[in-house]
Short mmCIF file of C-alpha atoms in Angstrom, two decimals:
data_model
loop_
_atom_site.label_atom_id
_atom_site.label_comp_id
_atom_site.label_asym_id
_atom_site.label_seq_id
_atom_site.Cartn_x
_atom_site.Cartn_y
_atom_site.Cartn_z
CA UNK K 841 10.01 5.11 -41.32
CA UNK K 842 12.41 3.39 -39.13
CA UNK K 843 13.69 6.44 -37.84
CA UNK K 844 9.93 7.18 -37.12
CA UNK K 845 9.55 4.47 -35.02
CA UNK K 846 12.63 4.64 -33.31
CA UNK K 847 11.88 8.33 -32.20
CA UNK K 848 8.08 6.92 -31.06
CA UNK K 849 9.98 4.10 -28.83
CA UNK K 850 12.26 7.16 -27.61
CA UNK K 851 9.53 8.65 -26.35
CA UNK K 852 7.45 6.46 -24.87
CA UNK K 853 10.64 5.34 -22.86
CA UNK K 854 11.35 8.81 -21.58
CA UNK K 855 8.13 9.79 -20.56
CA UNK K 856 7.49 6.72 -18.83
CA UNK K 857 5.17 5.30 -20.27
CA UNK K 858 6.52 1.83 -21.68
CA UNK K 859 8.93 1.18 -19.08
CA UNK K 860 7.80 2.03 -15.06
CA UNK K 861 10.70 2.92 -14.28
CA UNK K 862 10.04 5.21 -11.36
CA UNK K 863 9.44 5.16 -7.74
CA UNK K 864 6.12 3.45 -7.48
CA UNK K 865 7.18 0.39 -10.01
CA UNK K 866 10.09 -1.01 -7.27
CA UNK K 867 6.96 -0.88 -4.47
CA UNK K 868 5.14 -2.86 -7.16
CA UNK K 869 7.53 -5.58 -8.35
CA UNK K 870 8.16 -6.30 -3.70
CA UNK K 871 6.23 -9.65 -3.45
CA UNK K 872 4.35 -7.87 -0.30
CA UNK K 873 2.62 -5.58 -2.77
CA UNK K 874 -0.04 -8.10 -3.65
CA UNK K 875 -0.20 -9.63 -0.08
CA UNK K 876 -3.85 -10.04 0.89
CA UNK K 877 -5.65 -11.49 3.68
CA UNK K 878 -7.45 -15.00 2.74
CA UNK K 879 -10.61 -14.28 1.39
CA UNK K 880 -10.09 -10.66 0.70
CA UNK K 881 -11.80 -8.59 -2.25
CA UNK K 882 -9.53 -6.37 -3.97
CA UNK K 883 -11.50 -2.74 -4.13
CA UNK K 884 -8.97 -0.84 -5.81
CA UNK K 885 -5.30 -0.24 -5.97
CA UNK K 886 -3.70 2.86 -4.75
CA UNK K 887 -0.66 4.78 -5.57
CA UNK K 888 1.27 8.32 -5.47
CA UNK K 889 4.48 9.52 -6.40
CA UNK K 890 7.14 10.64 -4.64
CA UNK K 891 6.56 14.67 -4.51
CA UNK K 892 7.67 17.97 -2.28
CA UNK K 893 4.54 19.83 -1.09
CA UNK K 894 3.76 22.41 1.28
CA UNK K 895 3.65 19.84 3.64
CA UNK K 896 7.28 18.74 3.35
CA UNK K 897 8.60 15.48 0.91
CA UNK K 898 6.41 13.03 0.85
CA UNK K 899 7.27 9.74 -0.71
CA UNK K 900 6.01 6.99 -3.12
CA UNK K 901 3.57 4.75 -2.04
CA UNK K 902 1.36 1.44 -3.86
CA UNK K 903 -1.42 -0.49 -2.14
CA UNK K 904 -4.72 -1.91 -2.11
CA UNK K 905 -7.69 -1.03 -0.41
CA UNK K 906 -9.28 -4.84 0.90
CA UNK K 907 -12.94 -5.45 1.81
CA UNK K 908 -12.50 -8.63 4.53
CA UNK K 909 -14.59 -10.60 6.50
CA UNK K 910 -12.74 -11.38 9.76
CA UNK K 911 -12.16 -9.40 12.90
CA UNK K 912 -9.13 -6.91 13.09
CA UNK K 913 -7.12 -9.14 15.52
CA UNK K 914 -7.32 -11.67 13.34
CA UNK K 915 -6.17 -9.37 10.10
CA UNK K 916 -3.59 -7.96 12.33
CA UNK K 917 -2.31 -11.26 12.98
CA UNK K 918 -2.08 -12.28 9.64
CA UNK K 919 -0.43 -9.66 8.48
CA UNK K 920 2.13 -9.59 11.53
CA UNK K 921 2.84 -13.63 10.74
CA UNK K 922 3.76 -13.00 7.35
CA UNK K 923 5.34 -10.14 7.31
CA UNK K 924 7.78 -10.98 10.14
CA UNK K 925 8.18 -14.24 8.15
CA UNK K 926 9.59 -12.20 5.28
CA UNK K 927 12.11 -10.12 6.83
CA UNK K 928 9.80 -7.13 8.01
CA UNK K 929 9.83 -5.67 11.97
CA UNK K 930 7.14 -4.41 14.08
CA UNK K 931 7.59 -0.57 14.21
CA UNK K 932 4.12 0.99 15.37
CA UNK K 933 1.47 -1.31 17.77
CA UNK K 934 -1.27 -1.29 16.90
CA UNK K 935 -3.61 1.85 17.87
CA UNK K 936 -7.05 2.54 17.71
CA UNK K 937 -8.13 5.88 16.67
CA UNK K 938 -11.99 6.09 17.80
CA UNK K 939 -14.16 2.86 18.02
CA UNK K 940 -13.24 1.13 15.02
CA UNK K 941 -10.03 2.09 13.37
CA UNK K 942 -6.81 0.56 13.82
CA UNK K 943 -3.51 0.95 12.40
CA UNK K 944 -0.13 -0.95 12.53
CA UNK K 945 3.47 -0.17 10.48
CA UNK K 946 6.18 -2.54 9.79
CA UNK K 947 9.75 -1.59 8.34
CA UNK K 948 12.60 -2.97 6.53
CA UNK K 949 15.70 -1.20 4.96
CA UNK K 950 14.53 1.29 2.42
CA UNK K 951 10.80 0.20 2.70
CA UNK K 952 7.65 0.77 5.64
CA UNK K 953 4.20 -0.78 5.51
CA UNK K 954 1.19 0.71 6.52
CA UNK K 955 -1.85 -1.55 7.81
CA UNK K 956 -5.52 0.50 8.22
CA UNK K 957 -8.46 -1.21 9.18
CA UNK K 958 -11.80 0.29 9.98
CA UNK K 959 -15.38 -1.06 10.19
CA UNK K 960 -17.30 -1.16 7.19
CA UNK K 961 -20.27 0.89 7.89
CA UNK K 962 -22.84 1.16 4.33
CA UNK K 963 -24.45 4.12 5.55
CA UNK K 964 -21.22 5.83 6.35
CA UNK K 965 -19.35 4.71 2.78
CA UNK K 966 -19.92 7.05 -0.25
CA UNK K 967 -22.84 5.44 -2.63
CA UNK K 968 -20.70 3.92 -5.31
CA UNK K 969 -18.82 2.24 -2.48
CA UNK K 970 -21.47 0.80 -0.34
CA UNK K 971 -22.29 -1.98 -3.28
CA UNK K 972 -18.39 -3.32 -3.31
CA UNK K 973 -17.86 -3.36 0.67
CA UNK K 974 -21.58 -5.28 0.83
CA UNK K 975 -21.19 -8.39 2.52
CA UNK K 976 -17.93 -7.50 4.29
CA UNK K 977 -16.98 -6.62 7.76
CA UNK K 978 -14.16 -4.57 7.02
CA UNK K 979 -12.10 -2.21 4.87
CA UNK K 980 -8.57 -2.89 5.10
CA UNK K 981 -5.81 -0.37 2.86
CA UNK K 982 -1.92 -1.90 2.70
CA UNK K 983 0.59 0.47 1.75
CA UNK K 984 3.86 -0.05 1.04
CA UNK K 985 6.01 3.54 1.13
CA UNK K 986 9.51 3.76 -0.30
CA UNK K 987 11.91 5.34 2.81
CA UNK K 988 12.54 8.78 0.66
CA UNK K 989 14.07 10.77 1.90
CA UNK K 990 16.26 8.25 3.10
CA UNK K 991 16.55 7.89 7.10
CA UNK K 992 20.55 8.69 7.13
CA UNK K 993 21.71 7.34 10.33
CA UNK K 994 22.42 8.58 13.58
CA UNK K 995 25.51 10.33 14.43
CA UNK K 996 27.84 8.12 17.30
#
């Protein structure tokens, strides 16, 4: 019986499942992972491994996808206060893709985050959407990626 159990634990450790022990569970332990704008409603978290696709090698990544009342200067901001207060750096302005998007990145060693806002439209959101974005002015998704494959540095 004991044997049993220790071969169940064995298991469960090396498929992952008791212990998250890969890529997305460091994104998840940084304090940032959980930063939200005052007053936000947590939608839904967000995740993906780190995987090689057609595409190239794409890395881990954990978020949150935000429903906020506030205007995206004001999110952008926030977000730009606080993360600069925690070590983070500007890397990408912010852009506007169409009328009501906007995006914004900030770095640090091993790590990037990725800021998208966009206007919460009801009649544009899929149905079983519209009811948790009701009342808010806009969707806002954080994502922290891991830096995989590692930027090696420049030769001098």
């Amino acid at each position: 019986l004991i044997r049993l159990a220790a071969l169940v634990v064995l298991c469960l450790v090396s498929s992952g499942c008791l212990f998250d022990s890969g890529p997305i569970g460091p994104l998840r332990q940084l304090p940032e992972s959980t930063l939200y704008y005052p007053g936000a409603k947590v939608i839904d978290e967000v995740s993906s491994p780190r995987n090689n696709g057609p595409d190239g090698k794409n890395p881990a990544s954990y978020g949150h996808n935000l429903a906020v009342s506030a205007t995206p200067d004001e999110v952008i901001a926030y977000y730009d206060r606080e993360l600069k207060a925690r070590g983070w750096a500007r890397k990408l302005s912010v852009s506007t893709i169409g009328n009501d998007v906007r995006d914004a990145v900030w770095t640090k060693p091993g790590y990037s985050i990725s800021l998208g806002i966009a206007s919460v439209e009801p009649s544009r959101l899929p149905s079983d959407l519209q009811k948790s974005y009701s009342g808010y002015d806009l969707a806002v998704q954080v994502t922290i990626f891991e830096d995989w494959p590692p930027t090696s540095p420049s030769p001098s």
